[in-house]
Coordinates of N, CA, C and O in Angstrom, one line a residue:
X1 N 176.7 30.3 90.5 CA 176.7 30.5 89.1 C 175.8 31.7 88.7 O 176.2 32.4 87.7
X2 N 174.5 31.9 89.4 CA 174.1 33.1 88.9 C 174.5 34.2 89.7 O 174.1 35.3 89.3
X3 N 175.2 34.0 90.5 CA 175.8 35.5 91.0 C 176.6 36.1 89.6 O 176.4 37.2 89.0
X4 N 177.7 35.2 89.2 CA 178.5 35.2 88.2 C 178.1 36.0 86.9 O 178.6 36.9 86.3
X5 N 176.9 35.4 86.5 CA 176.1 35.2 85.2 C 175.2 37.0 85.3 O 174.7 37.7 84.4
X6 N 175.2 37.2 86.5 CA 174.9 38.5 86.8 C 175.9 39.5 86.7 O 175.9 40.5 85.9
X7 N 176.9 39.2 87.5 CA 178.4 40.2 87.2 C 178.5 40.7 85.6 O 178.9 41.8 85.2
X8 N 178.0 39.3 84.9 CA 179.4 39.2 83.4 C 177.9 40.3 82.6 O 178.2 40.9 81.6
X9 N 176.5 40.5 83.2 CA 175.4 40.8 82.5 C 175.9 42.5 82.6 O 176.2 43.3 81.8
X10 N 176.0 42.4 84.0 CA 176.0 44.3 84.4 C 177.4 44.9 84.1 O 177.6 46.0 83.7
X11 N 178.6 43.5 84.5 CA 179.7 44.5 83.6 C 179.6 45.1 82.5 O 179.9 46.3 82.2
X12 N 179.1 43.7 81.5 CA 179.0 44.7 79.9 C 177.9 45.8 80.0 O 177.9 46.9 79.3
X13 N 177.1 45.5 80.7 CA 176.0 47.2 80.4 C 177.2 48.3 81.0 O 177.7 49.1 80.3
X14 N 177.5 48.3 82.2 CA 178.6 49.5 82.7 C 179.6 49.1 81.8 O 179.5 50.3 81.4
X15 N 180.4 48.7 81.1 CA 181.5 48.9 80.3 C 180.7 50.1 78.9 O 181.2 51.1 78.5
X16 N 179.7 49.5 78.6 CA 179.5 50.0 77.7 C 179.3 51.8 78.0 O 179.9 52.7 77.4
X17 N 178.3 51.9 79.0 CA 178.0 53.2 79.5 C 179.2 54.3 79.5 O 179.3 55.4 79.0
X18 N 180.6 53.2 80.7 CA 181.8 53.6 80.8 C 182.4 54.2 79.4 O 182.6 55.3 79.1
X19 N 182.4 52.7 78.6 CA 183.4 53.3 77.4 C 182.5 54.6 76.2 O 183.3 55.2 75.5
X20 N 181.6 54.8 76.2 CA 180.7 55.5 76.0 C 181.3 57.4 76.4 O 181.6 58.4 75.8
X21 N 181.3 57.1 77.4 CA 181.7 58.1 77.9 C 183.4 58.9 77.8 O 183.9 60.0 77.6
X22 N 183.6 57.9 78.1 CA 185.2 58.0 77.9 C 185.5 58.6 76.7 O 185.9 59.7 76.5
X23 N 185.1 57.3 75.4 CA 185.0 58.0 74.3 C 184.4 59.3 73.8 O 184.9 59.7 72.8
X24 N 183.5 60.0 74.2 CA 183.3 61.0 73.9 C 184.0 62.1 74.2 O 184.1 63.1 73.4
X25 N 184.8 62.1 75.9 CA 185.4 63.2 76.2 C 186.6 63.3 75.5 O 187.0 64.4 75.2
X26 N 187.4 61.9 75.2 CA 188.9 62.2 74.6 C 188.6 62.0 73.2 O 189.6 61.6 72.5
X27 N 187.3 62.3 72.5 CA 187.1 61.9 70.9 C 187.6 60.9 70.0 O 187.7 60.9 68.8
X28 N 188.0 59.8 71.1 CA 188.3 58.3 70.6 C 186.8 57.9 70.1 O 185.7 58.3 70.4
X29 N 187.1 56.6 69.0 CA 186.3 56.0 68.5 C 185.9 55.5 69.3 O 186.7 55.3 70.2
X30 N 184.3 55.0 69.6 CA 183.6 54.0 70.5 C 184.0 52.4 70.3 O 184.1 52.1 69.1
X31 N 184.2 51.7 70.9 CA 184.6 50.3 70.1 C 183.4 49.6 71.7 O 183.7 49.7 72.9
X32 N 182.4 49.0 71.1 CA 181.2 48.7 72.1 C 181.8 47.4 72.6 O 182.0 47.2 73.7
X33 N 182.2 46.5 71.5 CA 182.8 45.4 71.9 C 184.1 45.3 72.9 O 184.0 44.4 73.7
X34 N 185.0 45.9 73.1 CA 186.4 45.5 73.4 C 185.8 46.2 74.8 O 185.9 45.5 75.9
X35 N 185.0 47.5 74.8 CA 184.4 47.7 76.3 C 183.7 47.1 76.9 O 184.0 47.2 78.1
X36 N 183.0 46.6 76.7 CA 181.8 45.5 77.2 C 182.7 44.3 77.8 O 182.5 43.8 78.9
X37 N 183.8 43.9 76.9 CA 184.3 42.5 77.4 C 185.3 43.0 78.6 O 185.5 42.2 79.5
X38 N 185.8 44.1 78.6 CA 187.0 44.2 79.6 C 186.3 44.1 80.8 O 186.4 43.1 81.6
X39 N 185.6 45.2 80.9 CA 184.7 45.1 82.4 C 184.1 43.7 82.9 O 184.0 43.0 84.0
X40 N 183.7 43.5 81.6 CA 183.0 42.3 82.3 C 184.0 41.2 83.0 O 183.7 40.4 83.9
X41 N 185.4 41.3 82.3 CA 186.8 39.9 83.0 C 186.2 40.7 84.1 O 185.2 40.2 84.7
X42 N 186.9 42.1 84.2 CA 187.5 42.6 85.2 C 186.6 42.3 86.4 O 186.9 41.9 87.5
X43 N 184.8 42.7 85.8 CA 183.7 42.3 86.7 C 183.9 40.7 87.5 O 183.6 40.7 88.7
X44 N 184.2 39.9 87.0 CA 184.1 38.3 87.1 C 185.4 38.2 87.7 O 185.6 37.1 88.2
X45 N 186.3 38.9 87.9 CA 187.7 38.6 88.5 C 187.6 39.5 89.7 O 188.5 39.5 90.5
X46 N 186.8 40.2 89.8 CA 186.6 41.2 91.3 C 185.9 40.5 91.6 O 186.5 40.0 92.6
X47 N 184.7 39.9 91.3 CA 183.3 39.0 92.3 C 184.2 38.0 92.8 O 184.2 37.9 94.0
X48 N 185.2 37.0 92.0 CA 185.8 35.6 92.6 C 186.9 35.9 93.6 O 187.3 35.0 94.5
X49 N 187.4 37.2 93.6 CA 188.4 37.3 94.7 C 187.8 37.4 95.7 O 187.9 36.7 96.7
X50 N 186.7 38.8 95.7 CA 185.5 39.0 96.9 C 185.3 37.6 97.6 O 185.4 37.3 98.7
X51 N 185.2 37.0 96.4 CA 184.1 35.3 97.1 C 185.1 34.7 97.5 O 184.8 33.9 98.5
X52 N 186.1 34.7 97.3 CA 187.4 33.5 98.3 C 188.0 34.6 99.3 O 188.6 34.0 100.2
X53 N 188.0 35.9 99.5 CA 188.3 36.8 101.0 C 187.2 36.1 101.9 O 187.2 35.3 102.8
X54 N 186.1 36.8 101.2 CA 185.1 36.0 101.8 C 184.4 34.7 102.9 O 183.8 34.7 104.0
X55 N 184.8 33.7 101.7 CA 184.5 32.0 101.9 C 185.8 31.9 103.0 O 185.3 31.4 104.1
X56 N 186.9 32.1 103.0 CA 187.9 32.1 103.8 C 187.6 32.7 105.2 O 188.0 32.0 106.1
X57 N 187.1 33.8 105.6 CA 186.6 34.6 106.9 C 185.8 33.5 107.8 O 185.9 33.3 109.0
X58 N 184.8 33.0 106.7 CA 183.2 32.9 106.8 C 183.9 30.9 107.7 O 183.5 30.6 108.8
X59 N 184.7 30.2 107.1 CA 185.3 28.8 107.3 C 186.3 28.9 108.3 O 186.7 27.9 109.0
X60 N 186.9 30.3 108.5 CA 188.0 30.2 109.7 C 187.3 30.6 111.4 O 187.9 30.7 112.5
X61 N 186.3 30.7 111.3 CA 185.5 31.0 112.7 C 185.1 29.7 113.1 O 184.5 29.6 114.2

């Protein structure tokens, strides 16, 4: 649970940095919200697949 609770922390700081950026070069509006939350699924849905390739390797030896 705190691996997790770490992902969903550092996604939203890198989404934000991310969308931050993004927005400036194509002169889109910043929207801090809708960036923060994407990364962070996306963060929490990359860590749980890692963790079942993983858990799967680690139980078939």
């Amino acid at each position: 649970m705190g691996k997790q609770l770490t992902v969903l922390f550092w996604g939203f700081i890198y989404g934000e940095v991310i969308g931050y950026i993004i927005s400036a070069l194509t002169g889109v509006q910043f929207d801090w919200l809708a960036s923060g939350v994407i990364c962070m699924i996306g963060g929490l849905i990359g860590i749980n697949c890692l963790n079942y390739f993983i858990s799967d390797k680690k139980t078939s030896k």
